[in-house]
Structures are given as C-alpha cells and as structure tokens.
Short mmCIF file of C-alpha atoms and ligand atoms in Angstrom, two decimals:
data_model
loop_
_atom_site.label_atom_id
_atom_site.label_comp_id
_atom_site.label_asym_id
_atom_site.label_seq_id
_atom_site.Cartn_x
_atom_site.Cartn_y
_atom_site.Cartn_z
CA MET A 1 122.55 102.05 95.35
CA ARG A 2 120.07 101.17 92.59
CA LEU A 3 116.86 99.49 93.62
CA ASP A 4 114.94 97.20 91.26
CA PRO A 5 111.75 95.88 92.92
CA ALA A 6 110.94 93.84 89.78
CA ASP A 7 114.04 91.68 90.34
CA PRO A 8 112.70 88.29 91.61
CA ALA A 9 115.72 87.82 93.91
CA PHE A 10 114.95 91.18 95.55
CA SER A 11 111.24 90.37 95.94
CA ARG A 12 112.04 87.07 97.62
CA ASP A 13 114.68 88.43 99.99
CA PRO A 14 115.06 92.22 100.09
CA TYR A 15 116.59 92.12 103.57
CA PRO A 16 120.33 92.07 102.68
CA TYR A 17 119.75 95.16 100.50
CA TYR A 18 117.92 96.98 103.31
CA ALA A 19 120.62 96.03 105.84
CA GLY A 20 123.20 97.70 103.58
CA ILE A 21 121.04 100.84 103.40
CA ARG A 22 120.44 100.86 107.15
CA ASP A 23 124.18 100.99 107.77
CA GLN A 24 124.41 104.23 105.77
CA GLY A 25 122.55 106.39 108.33
CA PRO A 26 119.05 107.77 109.01
CA ALA A 27 118.08 107.80 105.30
CA ALA A 28 119.73 106.97 102.00
CA ARG A 29 118.97 108.42 98.58
CA VAL A 30 118.55 105.59 96.08
CA GLU A 31 117.90 105.41 92.37
CA LEU A 32 114.73 103.50 91.45
CA ALA A 33 114.51 101.31 88.35
CA ASN A 34 112.56 104.04 86.47
CA GLY A 35 115.46 106.45 86.92
CA THR A 36 113.83 108.61 89.62
CA HIS A 37 115.26 108.98 93.13
CA ALA A 38 113.78 108.48 96.60
CA TRP A 39 114.93 108.49 100.20
CA LEU A 40 114.71 105.15 101.99
CA VAL A 41 114.35 105.09 105.78
CA THR A 42 115.18 101.67 107.20
CA ALA A 43 116.23 101.82 110.89
CA TYR A 44 113.53 101.21 113.53
CA GLU A 45 114.18 104.45 115.39
CA HIS A 46 114.14 106.63 112.26
CA VAL A 47 111.14 104.83 110.76
CA ARG A 48 109.07 105.70 113.82
CA ALA A 49 110.38 109.26 113.87
CA VAL A 50 109.48 109.91 110.21
CA LEU A 51 106.01 108.31 110.51
CA ALA A 52 105.21 110.59 113.46
CA ASP A 53 106.65 113.76 111.85
CA PRO A 54 104.01 116.09 110.31
CA ARG A 55 106.64 117.56 107.98
CA PHE A 56 106.24 114.39 105.89
CA SER A 57 102.94 114.54 103.99
CA ASN A 58 100.71 111.69 102.80
CA VAL A 59 99.00 113.77 100.12
CA PRO A 60 100.14 112.43 96.72
CA PRO A 61 101.83 115.19 94.71
CA GLN A 62 99.64 116.50 91.86
CA ARG A 63 102.20 115.65 89.24
CA ALA A 64 102.75 112.07 90.50
CA GLY A 65 103.00 109.57 87.66
CA ARG A 66 102.28 110.14 84.00
CA PRO A 67 99.16 112.23 83.26
CA LYS A 68 96.35 109.81 82.39
CA PRO A 69 93.76 110.50 79.69
CA ASP A 70 90.29 111.25 81.05
CA SER A 71 88.04 108.17 81.00
CA PRO A 72 85.30 106.64 83.19
CA ALA A 73 87.91 104.27 84.69
CA GLU A 74 90.27 107.15 85.46
CA ARG A 75 87.47 109.18 87.08
CA ALA A 76 86.45 106.16 89.18
CA ARG A 77 90.05 105.58 90.26
CA ALA A 78 90.59 109.25 91.16
CA CYS A 79 87.36 109.35 93.16
CA LEU A 80 88.20 106.21 95.14
CA ALA A 81 91.69 107.56 95.89
CA ARG A 82 90.35 110.47 97.98
CA HIS A 83 90.69 108.47 101.18
CA MET A 84 92.26 109.21 104.55
CA LEU A 85 95.53 107.43 103.86
CA ASN A 86 96.08 110.10 101.18
CA THR A 87 95.35 113.03 103.51
CA ASP A 88 97.08 114.98 106.30
CA ALA A 89 95.64 116.69 109.38
CA PRO A 90 93.16 118.30 109.80
CA ASP A 91 91.22 116.37 107.11
CA HIS A 92 92.84 113.14 108.17
CA THR A 93 91.97 113.68 111.83
CA ARG A 94 88.31 114.23 110.99
CA LEU A 95 88.02 111.22 108.68
CA ARG A 96 89.88 108.96 111.06
CA ARG A 97 87.82 109.99 114.08
CA LEU A 98 84.73 108.72 112.32
CA THR A 99 86.15 105.20 112.13
CA ALA A 100 86.65 105.02 115.90
CA THR A 101 83.14 103.74 116.70
CA ALA A 102 82.97 101.45 113.69
CA PHE A 103 86.28 99.75 114.60
CA ALA A 104 85.90 99.88 118.39
CA PRO A 105 87.09 96.61 120.00
CA PRO A 106 83.59 95.27 120.85
CA ARG A 107 82.41 95.73 117.25
CA VAL A 108 85.44 93.94 115.86
CA ASN A 109 85.36 91.18 118.49
CA ALA A 110 81.73 90.55 117.61
CA LEU A 111 82.91 89.37 114.18
CA ARG A 112 84.66 86.36 115.75
CA PRO A 113 81.97 83.71 115.05
CA ARG A 114 81.43 84.93 111.51
CA ILE A 115 85.17 84.90 110.76
CA ALA A 116 85.34 81.34 112.13
CA ARG A 117 82.43 80.28 109.91
CA LEU A 118 84.00 81.78 106.79
CA ALA A 119 87.42 80.26 107.55
CA ASP A 120 85.80 76.88 108.25
CA GLY A 121 84.09 76.94 104.88
CA LEU A 122 87.30 77.71 102.99
CA VAL A 123 89.31 75.11 104.91
CA ALA A 124 86.63 72.44 104.24
CA GLU A 125 86.74 73.25 100.51
CA LEU A 126 90.52 73.07 100.52
CA ALA A 127 90.48 69.79 102.46
CA GLY A 128 88.07 68.31 99.91
CA ARG A 129 90.40 69.20 97.06
CA LEU A 130 93.50 67.93 98.84
CA ALA A 131 91.77 64.67 99.80
CA THR A 132 91.69 63.70 96.12
CA GLY A 133 95.47 63.83 96.09
CA GLU A 134 95.50 67.13 94.19
CA THR A 135 97.93 69.95 94.88
CA ALA A 136 96.19 73.17 95.92
CA ASP A 137 97.32 76.78 96.14
CA LEU A 138 96.99 78.05 99.70
CA VAL A 139 96.97 81.65 98.49
CA ASP A 140 94.13 81.12 96.05
CA GLY A 141 92.09 78.81 98.30
CA PHE A 142 92.63 80.44 101.71
CA ALA A 143 94.82 83.53 102.11
CA PHE A 144 93.21 85.51 99.28
CA PRO A 145 89.49 84.78 99.75
CA LEU A 146 89.33 85.00 103.55
CA PRO A 147 90.17 88.73 103.95
CA ILE A 148 87.78 89.59 101.11
CA LEU A 149 84.98 87.60 102.71
CA VAL A 150 85.66 89.15 106.13
CA ILE A 151 85.76 92.71 104.84
CA SER A 152 82.52 91.94 103.00
CA GLU A 153 81.01 91.17 106.43
CA VAL A 154 82.40 94.46 107.74
CA LEU A 155 80.94 96.41 104.83
CA GLY A 156 77.68 94.44 104.92
CA ILE A 157 78.03 93.17 101.36
CA PRO A 158 75.40 90.54 100.55
CA GLU A 159 76.82 87.06 99.98
CA ALA A 160 75.51 86.97 96.41
CA ASP A 161 77.73 89.97 95.48
CA ARG A 162 80.95 88.73 97.04
CA ASP A 163 82.30 86.83 94.04
CA ASP A 164 82.04 89.98 91.93
CA LEU A 165 83.75 92.02 94.62
CA ARG A 166 86.53 89.47 94.89
CA GLU A 167 87.10 89.59 91.13
CA TRP A 168 87.13 93.42 90.88
CA THR A 169 89.39 93.79 93.90
CA TYR A 170 91.78 91.24 92.47
CA ARG A 171 91.87 93.11 89.17
CA VAL A 172 92.41 96.62 90.52
CA GLY A 173 95.13 95.31 92.85
CA SER A 174 97.06 93.45 90.16
CA PRO A 175 100.35 94.86 88.84
CA ALA A 176 99.76 97.14 85.83
CA ASP A 177 100.88 94.63 83.19
CA ALA A 178 99.44 91.44 84.73
CA LEU A 179 95.99 91.74 83.11
CA PRO A 180 94.64 93.26 79.89
CA GLN A 181 94.05 97.01 80.37
CA GLY A 182 90.33 96.66 79.57
CA ALA A 183 89.84 94.18 82.42
CA VAL A 184 91.36 96.52 84.99
CA ASP A 185 89.45 99.58 83.71
CA GLU A 186 86.16 97.70 83.77
CA ALA A 187 86.83 96.63 87.37
CA TRP A 188 87.44 100.26 88.48
CA VAL A 189 84.16 101.40 86.93
CA ARG A 190 82.14 98.52 88.34
CA LEU A 191 83.67 98.80 91.81
CA HIS A 192 82.86 102.51 91.89
CA ALA A 193 79.27 101.86 90.79
CA TYR A 194 78.85 99.02 93.26
CA LEU A 195 80.15 100.97 96.27
CA THR A 196 77.95 103.94 95.30
CA SER A 197 74.87 101.73 95.33
CA LEU A 198 76.00 100.07 98.57
CA ILE A 199 76.09 103.45 100.33
CA ALA A 200 72.63 104.31 99.03
CA GLU A 201 71.37 100.95 100.30
CA LYS A 202 72.95 101.42 103.76
CA ARG A 203 71.39 104.85 104.00
CA ARG A 204 68.00 103.42 103.11
CA ALA A 205 68.18 100.28 105.23
CA PRO A 206 71.08 100.23 107.69
CA GLY A 207 72.23 96.80 108.84
CA GLU A 208 74.22 95.51 111.79
CA ASP A 209 77.48 95.80 109.85
CA VAL A 210 80.39 98.08 110.70
CA PHE A 211 79.93 100.10 107.51
CA SER A 212 76.34 101.01 108.42
CA THR A 213 77.79 102.61 111.57
CA LEU A 214 79.94 104.82 109.37
CA VAL A 215 77.14 105.73 106.98
CA HIS A 216 74.98 106.74 109.93
CA GLY A 217 77.78 108.43 111.86
CA PRO A 218 77.41 111.87 113.47
CA SER A 219 76.01 114.21 110.84
CA GLU A 220 77.85 117.37 111.82
CA ASP A 221 81.38 117.04 110.42
CA GLY A 222 80.34 113.58 109.13
CA LEU A 223 81.37 112.05 105.83
CA ASP A 224 80.00 113.30 102.54
CA ASP A 225 79.15 110.69 99.91
CA GLY A 226 82.47 111.06 98.08
CA GLU A 227 84.36 110.55 101.32
CA LEU A 228 82.24 107.54 102.23
CA LEU A 229 82.90 106.01 98.85
CA ALA A 230 86.65 106.45 99.23
CA MET A 231 86.43 105.12 102.80
CA ALA A 232 84.64 101.96 101.63
CA PHE A 233 87.32 101.47 99.00
CA LEU A 234 90.14 102.03 101.50
CA LEU A 235 88.67 99.53 103.97
CA LEU A 236 88.28 97.01 101.20
CA PHE A 237 91.68 97.53 99.79
CA ALA A 238 93.88 98.28 102.82
CA GLY A 239 92.69 95.11 104.47
CA TYR A 240 92.81 92.62 101.68
CA GLU A 241 96.29 92.30 100.24
CA THR A 242 97.97 92.95 103.60
CA THR A 243 95.98 90.28 105.45
CA MET A 244 96.39 87.91 102.52
CA ASN A 245 100.16 88.30 102.80
CA LEU A 246 100.05 87.78 106.55
CA LEU A 247 98.10 84.52 106.18
CA ALA A 248 100.28 83.25 103.33
CA SER A 249 103.60 84.19 104.97
CA ALA A 250 102.62 82.77 108.36
CA SER A 251 101.54 79.51 106.68
CA LEU A 252 104.81 79.31 104.79
CA ARG A 253 106.84 79.87 107.95
CA LEU A 254 104.90 77.19 109.86
CA LEU A 255 105.30 74.71 107.02
CA THR A 256 109.04 75.31 107.00
CA HIS A 257 109.43 75.46 110.82
CA PRO A 258 107.73 72.26 112.01
CA GLY A 259 109.00 72.78 115.59
CA GLU A 260 107.15 76.11 115.80
CA LEU A 261 104.00 74.53 114.34
CA ALA A 262 104.17 71.73 116.92
CA ALA A 263 104.64 74.29 119.73
CA ALA A 264 101.57 76.24 118.53
CA ARG A 265 99.50 73.06 118.38
CA GLN A 266 100.56 72.10 121.89
CA ASN A 267 100.02 75.53 123.46
CA PRO A 268 97.20 77.02 121.40
CA HIS A 269 96.16 79.65 123.96
CA THR A 270 99.49 81.44 123.98
CA HIS A 271 101.42 80.38 120.88
CA TRP A 272 99.11 81.23 118.00
CA ALA A 273 99.07 84.90 118.97
CA ALA A 274 102.88 84.81 119.20
CA VAL A 275 103.12 83.15 115.75
CA VAL A 276 100.98 85.94 114.32
CA GLU A 277 103.07 88.71 115.95
CA GLU A 278 106.34 87.12 114.80
CA SER A 279 104.98 86.66 111.26
CA LEU A 280 104.02 90.35 111.18
CA ARG A 281 107.55 91.25 112.25
CA TYR A 282 109.49 88.70 110.22
CA ASP A 283 107.49 88.94 106.98
CA SER A 284 105.99 92.44 107.20
CA PRO A 285 102.98 92.25 104.84
CA LEU A 286 103.30 95.94 104.00
CA GLU A 287 106.96 96.18 103.08
CA GLY A 288 106.95 99.95 102.80
CA ALA A 289 104.46 102.44 104.23
CA THR A 290 102.68 104.56 101.63
CA TRP A 291 104.85 107.25 100.05
CA ARG A 292 105.57 110.37 102.08
CA CYS A 293 106.75 113.68 100.70
CA ALA A 294 108.87 116.22 102.61
CA THR A 295 106.92 119.49 102.85
CA GLU A 296 110.06 121.36 103.95
CA SER A 297 113.72 120.54 104.20
CA VAL A 298 114.11 118.06 107.10
CA ASN A 299 117.34 117.35 108.96
CA LEU A 300 117.24 113.70 110.07
CA GLY A 301 120.58 113.90 111.89
CA ALA A 302 124.04 112.47 111.11
CA GLY A 303 124.33 115.00 108.28
CA VAL A 304 121.29 113.69 106.33
CA VAL A 305 118.96 116.42 105.06
CA VAL A 306 115.89 115.49 102.99
CA PRO A 307 115.10 118.46 100.71
CA ALA A 308 111.56 119.84 100.45
CA GLY A 309 109.50 118.03 97.80
CA ASP A 310 111.54 114.81 97.86
CA PRO A 311 109.70 111.45 98.06
CA VAL A 312 110.41 109.24 101.07
CA LEU A 313 109.78 105.52 101.46
CA VAL A 314 109.61 104.32 105.05
CA VAL A 315 110.54 100.62 104.93
CA LEU A 316 108.59 98.86 107.69
CA ALA A 317 110.05 95.46 106.76
CA ALA A 318 113.57 96.77 107.29
CA ALA A 319 112.73 98.37 110.66
CA ASN A 320 111.29 95.05 111.79
CA ARG A 321 114.63 93.36 111.09
CA ASP A 322 116.74 96.06 112.76
CA PRO A 323 119.32 94.29 114.97
CA ALA A 324 119.44 97.34 117.24
CA ARG A 325 115.86 96.53 118.22
CA PHE A 326 115.40 92.78 117.73
CA PRO A 327 118.06 90.24 118.72
CA ALA A 328 118.72 87.69 115.92
CA PRO A 329 116.28 89.61 113.67
CA ASP A 330 116.62 87.23 110.72
CA GLU A 331 115.42 84.23 112.73
CA PHE A 332 111.72 83.31 112.84
CA ARG A 333 111.21 82.90 116.58
CA PRO A 334 107.61 83.28 117.79
CA THR A 335 108.73 82.74 121.40
CA ARG A 336 110.07 86.28 121.44
CA TYR A 337 106.44 87.41 121.64
CA LEU A 338 105.56 85.19 124.59
CA PRO A 339 105.57 87.05 127.89
CA ALA A 340 108.80 86.27 129.73
CA ALA A 341 108.80 85.25 133.41
CA ASP A 342 109.51 88.88 134.32
CA GLY A 343 106.54 90.01 132.20
CA ARG A 344 108.69 91.53 129.44
CA ARG A 345 108.19 90.85 125.71
CA ALA A 346 110.07 91.69 122.54
CA ALA A 347 109.79 95.26 121.25
CA SER A 348 106.62 96.04 119.30
CA HIS A 349 107.04 95.68 115.57
CA VAL A 350 105.95 98.41 113.17
CA ALA A 351 104.08 96.14 110.73
CA PHE A 352 100.90 98.18 111.36
CA GLY A 353 102.75 101.46 111.02
CA HIS A 354 103.14 104.18 113.62
CA GLY A 355 101.81 107.67 114.28
CA PRO A 356 98.61 109.24 112.96
CA HIS A 357 98.07 106.69 110.15
CA PHE A 358 98.55 103.63 112.39
CA CYS A 359 96.44 100.80 110.93
CA VAL A 360 92.73 101.08 111.68
CA GLY A 361 92.27 97.35 111.03
CA SER A 362 95.06 95.91 113.20
CA ARG A 363 92.65 94.27 115.63
CA LEU A 364 90.62 92.78 112.80
CA ALA A 365 93.74 91.48 111.01
CA ARG A 366 95.05 89.85 114.19
CA LEU A 367 91.65 88.32 114.86
CA GLU A 368 91.43 86.86 111.35
CA ALA A 369 94.87 85.31 111.62
CA THR A 370 94.55 83.93 115.16
CA ILE A 371 91.20 82.35 114.28
CA SER A 372 91.96 81.00 110.82
CA LEU A 373 95.52 79.65 111.14
CA PRO A 374 94.66 77.18 113.95
CA LEU A 375 91.58 76.10 111.95
CA LEU A 376 93.68 75.49 108.85
CA PHE A 377 96.45 73.56 110.58
CA GLY A 378 93.98 71.74 112.84
CA ALA A 379 91.88 70.46 109.94
CA LEU A 380 94.87 69.52 107.80
CA PRO A 381 97.42 67.83 110.04
CA GLY A 382 99.39 66.46 107.08
CA LEU A 383 99.66 69.76 105.21
CA ARG A 384 103.02 70.28 103.56
CA LEU A 385 104.60 72.39 100.86
CA ALA A 386 104.51 70.85 97.40
CA VAL A 387 107.56 72.81 96.21
CA ASP A 388 111.02 73.67 97.45
CA PRO A 389 110.57 76.79 99.69
CA ALA A 390 113.29 78.50 97.65
CA GLU A 391 111.00 78.25 94.61
CA VAL A 392 108.01 80.04 96.15
CA PRO A 393 107.42 83.09 93.92
CA TYR A 394 106.96 86.52 95.55
CA ARG A 395 104.95 89.49 94.35
CA PRO A 396 107.14 92.18 92.81
CA GLY A 397 107.02 95.75 94.17
CA LEU A 398 108.04 97.80 97.17
CA LEU A 399 104.78 98.28 99.00
CA VAL A 400 103.34 94.82 99.70
CA ARG A 401 105.28 91.61 100.21
CA GLY A 402 104.14 87.99 100.29
CA PRO A 403 104.14 84.71 98.39
CA ARG A 404 102.29 84.87 95.09
CA ARG A 405 101.50 81.13 95.21
CA LEU A 406 101.87 78.49 97.90
CA PRO A 407 101.37 75.02 96.41
CA VAL A 408 100.50 72.51 99.15
CA THR A 409 99.52 68.91 99.43
CA THR A 410 98.64 66.55 102.30
CA GLN A 411 100.18 63.34 103.47
CA ALA A 412 98.86 60.80 105.95
CA SER A 413 99.80 62.04 109.41
C1 LIG B 501 98.03 92.11 108.29
C2 LIG B 501 97.18 93.00 107.88
C3 LIG B 501 97.45 94.47 107.84
C4 LIG B 501 98.62 95.17 107.84
C5 LIG B 501 100.03 94.61 107.92
C6 LIG B 501 98.28 96.56 107.77
C7 LIG B 501 99.21 97.58 107.79
C8 LIG B 501 98.90 98.91 107.75
C9 LIG B 501 99.88 99.98 107.81
C10 LIG B 501 101.38 99.80 107.92
C11 LIG B 501 99.21 101.15 107.72
C12 LIG B 501 99.82 102.56 107.72
C13 LIG B 501 100.29 102.90 106.35
C14 LIG B 501 101.05 104.20 106.29
O1 LIG B 501 101.32 104.85 107.33
O2 LIG B 501 101.40 104.57 105.16
C15 LIG B 501 97.81 100.84 107.61
C16 LIG B 501 96.80 101.78 107.50
C17 LIG B 501 95.48 101.45 107.38
N1 LIG B 501 94.92 100.18 107.46
FE1 LIG B 501 95.90 98.43 107.71
N2 LIG B 501 96.93 96.70 107.71
C18 LIG B 501 96.36 95.45 107.76
C19 LIG B 501 95.02 95.13 107.76
C20 LIG B 501 94.02 96.05 107.70
C21 LIG B 501 92.60 95.73 107.71
C22 LIG B 501 92.01 94.33 107.85
C23 LIG B 501 91.94 96.90 107.53
C24 LIG B 501 90.47 97.15 107.38
C25 LIG B 501 89.59 97.02 108.18
C26 LIG B 501 92.92 97.95 107.46
C27 LIG B 501 92.64 99.29 107.33
C28 LIG B 501 93.57 100.29 107.31
C29 LIG B 501 93.22 101.70 107.13
C30 LIG B 501 91.83 102.26 106.95
C31 LIG B 501 94.42 102.42 107.17
C32 LIG B 501 94.60 103.93 107.00
C33 LIG B 501 94.67 104.58 108.36
C34 LIG B 501 94.92 106.07 108.26
O3 LIG B 501 95.24 106.60 107.19
O4 LIG B 501 94.81 106.72 109.31
N3 LIG B 501 94.18 97.41 107.57
N4 LIG B 501 97.64 99.47 107.65
#
C-alpha cells in the first residue's frame, strides 16, 4: 500500500488507511511517496513491544537523506541534532538521567502560576481582537505561542528574546518548501548561536529555571557543552509543535462537541483532565514516533520479519485508535478517562510514547493544557469555529499531526 503524507485527505484523516494496515498483522511494508520503503507498526500491542525493544535503534543512519553541502547552517543543524532522542543506551540512559531532577514533579508543578499568567495574556489579546468582530486564528494566537512561551520559562529565556526564539523555532520547524531556503538557514545559525550564549549565561549566573538545573547538574558524567546545546534544542523543539497540536486539536474537538464542552464547564475539577487525555488519544499530536531502525533481523510474529537495517515507523496515532484496546475508538468521548464507579479507567494511550524514550515533558504538556483550555473557554463563552470543520487544513507529514489554522469568531452567549 502506497503512503502519501502530502495528500491533504490523508493529513486530515489518516485513520482509515492505518486501520487497513493494522488488519495486515504486526507490521506492514509500505512504499513511501519518495519511492523508498518502510515498515509501519500500527496495533497497540505491537507499538508498545517495538518501542520497548532495544533491537530497534533511534540513532539516525549515517546515510539518511541526501548528503548536504557543508555550510554554517548545516553545521548548526548537525550539532543541534546530537540529542538524546537520537541516541540509544548507554548514551541515552546517561543523558536522560540528567533530566530527572530538572523535570521532577515539584519543579514542573511550580510552573503552574507562570503558565496561567502566560495563557491569560494570550487569551486577553485574542479576546480583544475577537471583540472587534474580527476572525482570529486560534493556532496563531494561542496554540502556537503558548508552548514557546512556557518552554522559554523552562529554559530561563529572558522575555525580550522570546519573539526571536518564536520566529527561529517556527522557521526551523516549517516543512522544507514552506519558506525561502535562506530564511530557514539563517534561523538554524541564529538558534545555535543563541543557545550557545544562553548556556554560557546560565553557567555564569544560574537562575531559578529548569535549564539552570541541567547546566549545573552533577559534574561527573554530566553534560558537555555540545550535549547541553542539543538538549536545549530538544526541549525547545520536542515540546513546541506537539503541545501546539494538542491545544489546537482539543480546541477543535470542543468547538465541534458542544456537549463535551458543557460537561467540562460544569465539572471543571474532573472533566478538563479527561478532555486532555481523550484529545491525546483521539488526535495524537505526534502521529508517528521518531524513526527506528532494526539493528538485526527481528521476528515480530505472525510470519512478519523485519530485516536488519530496515526503517520502522511506529504509528502512535493508529495504536490509540486500536479497537482491540479502546471501545468505539473513532468516537471522541472524554468520559472514558473519568474514573468509573469501580475505580477503573480506559487503557492508557501511547501519545507520549512508551519505553526508554517515553516523553520527558508529559507532565508539563498536561499541565499547560489543563490550565490553558479552561482559561480560553472560560474567557470566551461565545467562541465558535468560523469555518466548516471539514475545511480545517492539517499539516502534511507523518510525524506530527494537527490543524494548521483554526479560524474562530465569537457570538453573544
Ligand atoms: C502534547 C505534547 C507532547 C507530546 C504528545 C509528546 C510526545 C512525545 C513522544 C511520543 C515522545 C517519544 C518519541 C519516540 O519514542 O520517538 C517524546 C519524547 C520526548 N519529549 Fe515529548 N511530547 C510532548 C510534549 C513535550 C514537552 C512539553 C517537552 C519538553 C519539556 C517534551 C520533551 C520530550 C523529550 C526531551 C523527549 C525525548 C525523550 C527521550 O529521548 O528519552 N515533550 N515526546
């Protein structure tokens, strides 16, 4: 089965395609639009098995992609890519261990008031624009800036520098052909230079931020400067587009499921957390985990053998819609994540991954969403979509999934 992630119909609703693949067994070999082949793993049980299996490596193969000419932008990109999501044990174990203190629950929970302040500011700005009768884009005015502002708090980035950071992050995260090449290259170089100076500054004058904890972590087997640089980039990048997609998708679902929005407003203490969990399951912000590569031939059962060296895409979005795990998987039903009378809840989703690379920022992402969504819908009771939901454009690609724009307006409530 050929897979074309650039096809807008696929980007909007890839689920029927994945359901067909899931029926074929533990993994299916598909042809990608560029003519290469990859194995897709789509069933919940197999997704978890592959993510926990050390025979599948996260280290990008040397020959991946076309060789790129040497340039300052290419050197900056290569340097920032040396992060833990691109490593295996034992390097991965060492790098990951160092994030444990920085992302410990009390440190993340302490961000609560600052997240609320940042979300309040964005919502007030949005409300001002909507009050004039204008249509606004919820992605541009809320879902995109909030994660960048929050991660700036985590990294201790001064407020005056945040607009620059937002611009560079946007550029380096844009699809290859969306912006002029020069704009993307310049952003790589400037981001690299900025993060280098940030580390020097945190060494000189540590702050209260989470990143200062990393910079001043245990010195024996601590991070060298190159590793710190890549870590700063990973934290910036892993948290921004994913959380943006969570906020945008959850908003879209609430705007198109008024009964669920009303239930969340009536039972804020229990329902908002359930809305966030169900959004993570139903609209997995990271559609596929990062690419894995089989380091040896792996028998996945049912006659499926992935040969050594073959690329594997573990499709989290498909696992989260697996009917063997979630009853009525294609229905958006936050109540499945409310504790039942007997204390049981729906199965955990795999939106934050599984195994050694399980998301470091899951607590932070949940906190951002459970704080900011009630603020948004509380301040704007008449918020509604300004377009037919079927016309909401989605980002192309296999790795991240979410609305590209979400035009909204308000009406008197
Ligand atoms: C809704 C938001 C988010 C989602 C859905 C998400 C999802 C994920 C997933 C699925 C992985 C594993 C990828 C793989 O195995 O290939 C991952 C890893 C990671 N995430 Fe998140 N993430 C989110 C937010 C964040 C935030 C806010 C941060 C930053 C603080 C963050 C930092 C990381 C890091 C550092 C890793 C790499 C962990 C490792 O390699 O051991 N994520 N994330």
